Amino acid sequence: MRQLHYEGPRELRWHEVPEPTVQADHEVVVSTIAATTCAVDEAIIHGLSPFQPPFALGHESVARVAEVGSHVNGLKVGDVVAVPYHRTCGSCSNCMAQLPLHCEHKDTHPLLVPSYGVPHAGEWGGMFSEKYRVPWASHALVKIPETVDPLAAVSVGDNLSDAWSTMVPHIETRQNADVLIGGWAGGFGLYAILWAKSAGARHIAYIDDDESRLLLAQDIGANEVHIWEKGVKLSRQFDVILDAHPDPRLLRFLVRAAAPGAFCTNVAIFFEDVALPLGLMHMSGVTLKSTYSPARNFMPTVVEALERG
């Protein structure tokens, strides 16, 4: 079968590799229907990550179950499923505490997320493969209803669910919430606009350094858009804030735009220390959360939202 590998900056190559088979009773093998990139993949492809080639690429896909282990429940061959980008057993103490990125069965360094599509994925490979294995499948996989187009669910296992978590729970607890989003490569910030609209945000501002994404942001409902680093002046303070851009200056700018009691989520990956305006944050009571997304926690809710349209 074919498997896409990152060979070096801007260099990708298809490899012929043996088809995977179930290696444990809790596993399934899935056949990829569609796979897509996120900002992490784009950073890898352009040589902007610390990951050294070669390795199999990809961690966002929707797939069809092709082989089922003997202890897998609730799944059968032919089911269409969303696959979380991270491996998770669902039954250890950390998974039960909603900390699947720290699953006690993870086979990586304690500080590394047990993800597909990176060097430490090892035998699990990447999702730009015709087939791949999924461990702990009874818990990990979320079935896609027949009424949902699989292509609409291609990012459920990562960006779509992560964007939901940065917007909807916080908007729903704030009447007339104003939302500020710093976007970057991939569709994360644009997904966040759509989730903010669906949750009833009063006003959505979007900042990016890419003109095409700014135009798309306007088309899908942002009330104001700004090109980053050109004297941005915002119309107000904001209650719910998202940073998906790896420029520490933008993160500081977004935090400074926080209204009292605002909630700010950073999903950008910074490989060096970042200075923050902690004095201002202390006075305004802003909450800043920075983390990889425990996407599996949110996937069922996101699939239900897709099913509702």
mmCIF file of C-alpha atoms in Angstrom, residues 115-258:
data_model
loop_
_atom_site.group_PDB
_atom_site.id
_atom_site.type_symbol
_atom_site.label_atom_id
_atom_site.label_comp_id
_atom_site.label_asym_id
_atom_site.label_seq_id
_atom_site.Cartn_x
_atom_site.Cartn_y
_atom_site.Cartn_z
ATOM 1 C CA SER A 115 0.157 11.271 17.983
ATOM 2 C CA TYR A 116 0.171 9.871 14.480
ATOM 3 C CA GLY A 117 2.212 11.522 11.727
ATOM 4 C CA VAL A 118 5.337 12.516 13.691
ATOM 5 C CA PRO A 119 8.674 10.727 14.202
ATOM 6 C CA HIS A 120 7.751 9.297 17.614
ATOM 7 C CA ALA A 121 4.575 7.746 16.134
ATOM 8 C CA GLY A 122 6.784 4.794 15.239
ATOM 9 C CA GLU A 123 4.830 1.730 14.131
ATOM 10 C CA TRP A 124 1.527 3.676 14.074
ATOM 11 C CA GLY A 125 2.724 5.782 11.139
ATOM 12 C CA GLY A 126 0.726 8.610 9.600
ATOM 13 C CA MET A 127 -2.799 9.047 8.288
ATOM 14 C CA PHE A 128 -1.726 9.897 4.743
ATOM 15 C CA SER A 129 -1.638 6.128 4.327
ATOM 16 C CA GLU A 130 -4.065 3.898 2.485
ATOM 17 C CA LYS A 131 -4.513 1.936 5.729
ATOM 18 C CA TYR A 132 -3.313 2.239 9.321
ATOM 19 C CA ARG A 133 -3.852 0.637 12.746
ATOM 20 C CA VAL A 134 -5.812 2.191 15.619
ATOM 21 C CA PRO A 135 -5.318 0.850 19.181
ATOM 22 C CA TRP A 136 -8.028 0.815 21.864
ATOM 23 C CA ALA A 137 -10.497 1.238 19.023
ATOM 24 C CA SER A 138 -13.705 0.630 20.995
ATOM 25 C CA HIS A 139 -13.035 3.880 22.842
ATOM 26 C CA ALA A 140 -10.937 5.838 20.356
ATOM 27 C CA LEU A 141 -13.119 5.741 17.257
ATOM 28 C CA VAL A 142 -16.339 7.722 16.868
ATOM 29 C CA LYS A 143 -18.780 6.480 14.242
ATOM 30 C CA ILE A 144 -19.966 8.914 11.576
ATOM 31 C CA PRO A 145 -23.729 8.673 10.875
ATOM 32 C CA GLU A 146 -24.807 7.882 7.318
ATOM 33 C CA THR A 147 -26.446 11.327 7.136
ATOM 34 C CA VAL A 148 -23.067 13.067 7.501
ATOM 35 C CA ASP A 149 -20.756 13.417 4.496
ATOM 36 C CA PRO A 150 -17.412 11.828 5.509
ATOM 37 C CA LEU A 151 -15.585 14.816 4.000
ATOM 38 C CA ALA A 152 -17.366 17.101 6.473
ATOM 39 C CA ALA A 153 -15.901 14.970 9.268
ATOM 40 C CA VAL A 154 -12.317 14.802 8.014
ATOM 41 C CA SER A 155 -11.034 17.107 10.800
ATOM 42 C CA VAL A 156 -13.226 15.815 13.629
ATOM 43 C CA GLY A 157 -10.233 13.986 15.092
ATOM 44 C CA ASP A 158 -8.268 17.199 15.585
ATOM 45 C CA ASN A 159 -8.882 20.748 14.371
ATOM 46 C CA LEU A 160 -12.672 20.760 14.110
ATOM 47 C CA SER A 161 -13.119 19.391 17.637
ATOM 48 C CA ASP A 162 -10.295 21.505 19.041
ATOM 49 C CA ALA A 163 -11.812 24.665 17.537
ATOM 50 C CA TRP A 164 -15.170 23.721 19.097
ATOM 51 C CA SER A 165 -13.512 23.470 22.522
ATOM 52 C CA THR A 166 -11.968 26.940 22.228
ATOM 53 C CA MET A 167 -15.266 28.630 21.348
ATOM 54 C CA VAL A 168 -18.568 26.969 22.173
ATOM 55 C CA PRO A 169 -18.245 26.135 25.913
ATOM 56 C CA HIS A 170 -17.008 29.655 26.689
ATOM 57 C CA ILE A 171 -19.485 31.543 24.508
ATOM 58 C CA GLU A 172 -22.406 29.601 25.936
ATOM 59 C CA THR A 173 -21.563 30.826 29.457
ATOM 60 C CA ARG A 174 -21.294 34.490 28.410
ATOM 61 C CA GLN A 175 -24.294 36.427 27.176
ATOM 62 C CA ASN A 176 -23.492 38.556 24.092
ATOM 63 C CA ALA A 177 -19.909 37.293 23.929
ATOM 64 C CA ASP A 178 -17.443 39.159 21.737
ATOM 65 C CA VAL A 179 -14.867 36.868 20.107
ATOM 66 C CA LEU A 180 -11.314 37.577 18.900
ATOM 67 C CA ILE A 181 -9.404 35.045 16.785
ATOM 68 C CA GLY A 182 -5.786 35.091 15.640
ATOM 69 C CA GLY A 183 -5.558 32.713 12.683
ATOM 70 C CA TRP A 184 -2.692 31.102 10.814
ATOM 71 C CA ALA A 185 -2.012 28.220 8.404
ATOM 72 C CA GLY A 186 -4.676 25.596 7.979
ATOM 73 C CA GLY A 187 -8.328 26.104 8.786
ATOM 74 C CA PHE A 188 -8.298 26.280 12.587
ATOM 75 C CA GLY A 189 -9.186 29.962 12.920
ATOM 76 C CA LEU A 190 -11.842 29.654 10.223
ATOM 77 C CA TYR A 191 -13.423 26.667 11.969
ATOM 78 C CA ALA A 192 -13.458 28.803 15.114
ATOM 79 C CA ILE A 193 -15.436 31.530 13.312
ATOM 80 C CA LEU A 194 -18.072 28.999 12.303
ATOM 81 C CA TRP A 195 -18.304 27.562 15.824
ATOM 82 C CA ALA A 196 -18.516 31.076 17.307
ATOM 83 C CA LYS A 197 -21.409 31.892 14.984
ATOM 84 C CA SER A 198 -23.193 28.646 15.828
ATOM 85 C CA ALA A 199 -22.851 29.379 19.559
ATOM 86 C CA GLY A 200 -24.383 32.832 19.213
ATOM 87 C CA ALA A 201 -21.385 35.153 19.499
ATOM 88 C CA ARG A 202 -22.389 38.813 19.237
ATOM 89 C CA HIS A 203 -19.266 40.041 17.409
ATOM 90 C CA ILE A 204 -16.338 38.175 15.809
ATOM 91 C CA ALA A 205 -12.993 39.792 14.972
ATOM 92 C CA TYR A 206 -10.358 37.901 12.992
ATOM 93 C CA ILE A 207 -6.631 38.669 12.573
ATOM 94 C CA ASP A 208 -4.339 36.868 10.129
ATOM 95 C CA ASP A 209 -1.320 37.529 7.922
ATOM 96 C CA ASP A 210 -2.844 35.883 4.853
ATOM 97 C CA GLU A 211 -5.163 37.894 2.602
ATOM 98 C CA SER A 212 -7.011 34.863 1.238
ATOM 99 C CA ARG A 213 -7.941 33.640 4.719
ATOM 100 C CA LEU A 214 -9.048 37.161 5.667
ATOM 101 C CA LEU A 215 -11.399 37.220 2.686
ATOM 102 C CA LEU A 216 -12.751 33.803 3.571
ATOM 103 C CA ALA A 217 -13.186 34.902 7.187
ATOM 104 C CA GLN A 218 -15.396 37.737 5.989
ATOM 105 C CA ASP A 219 -17.369 35.420 3.734
ATOM 106 C CA ILE A 220 -18.181 33.013 6.577
ATOM 107 C CA GLY A 221 -19.210 35.639 9.108
ATOM 108 C CA ALA A 222 -16.387 37.585 10.773
ATOM 109 C CA ASN A 223 -17.618 41.095 11.595
ATOM 110 C CA GLU A 224 -14.163 42.673 11.336
ATOM 111 C CA VAL A 225 -10.881 41.397 9.877
ATOM 112 C CA HIS A 226 -7.352 42.761 10.202
ATOM 113 C CA ILE A 227 -4.022 41.978 8.582
ATOM 114 C CA TRP A 228 -1.461 41.318 11.297
ATOM 115 C CA GLU A 229 1.442 43.762 11.746
ATOM 116 C CA LYS A 230 -0.184 46.693 9.989
ATOM 117 C CA GLY A 231 -1.281 48.882 12.882
ATOM 118 C CA VAL A 232 -4.165 46.744 14.065
ATOM 119 C CA LYS A 233 -6.790 48.723 15.978
ATOM 120 C CA LEU A 234 -9.659 46.722 17.419
ATOM 121 C CA SER A 235 -13.198 47.941 17.971
ATOM 122 C CA ARG A 236 -13.601 46.685 21.551
ATOM 123 C CA GLN A 237 -12.399 44.302 24.249
ATOM 124 C CA PHE A 238 -13.195 40.613 23.880
ATOM 125 C CA ASP A 239 -14.620 37.890 26.091
ATOM 126 C CA VAL A 240 -13.439 34.771 24.227
ATOM 127 C CA ILE A 241 -10.046 34.797 22.526
ATOM 128 C CA LEU A 242 -8.143 32.264 20.442
ATOM 129 C CA ASP A 243 -4.526 32.336 19.296
ATOM 130 C CA ALA A 244 -3.587 29.885 16.536
ATOM 131 C CA HIS A 245 -0.589 31.903 15.261
ATOM 132 C CA PRO A 246 2.996 31.129 16.382
ATOM 133 C CA ASP A 247 4.050 34.789 16.650
ATOM 134 C CA PRO A 248 4.487 35.632 20.361
ATOM 135 C CA ARG A 249 3.795 39.286 19.593
ATOM 136 C CA LEU A 250 0.313 38.392 18.371
ATOM 137 C CA LEU A 251 -0.365 36.290 21.474
ATOM 138 C CA ARG A 252 0.557 39.264 23.676
ATOM 139 C CA PHE A 253 -1.601 41.548 21.513
ATOM 140 C CA LEU A 254 -4.601 39.241 21.855
ATOM 141 C CA VAL A 255 -4.207 38.915 25.625
ATOM 142 C CA ARG A 256 -4.050 42.712 25.949
ATOM 143 C CA ALA A 257 -7.418 42.900 24.159
ATOM 144 C CA ALA A 258 -9.124 40.778 26.830
#
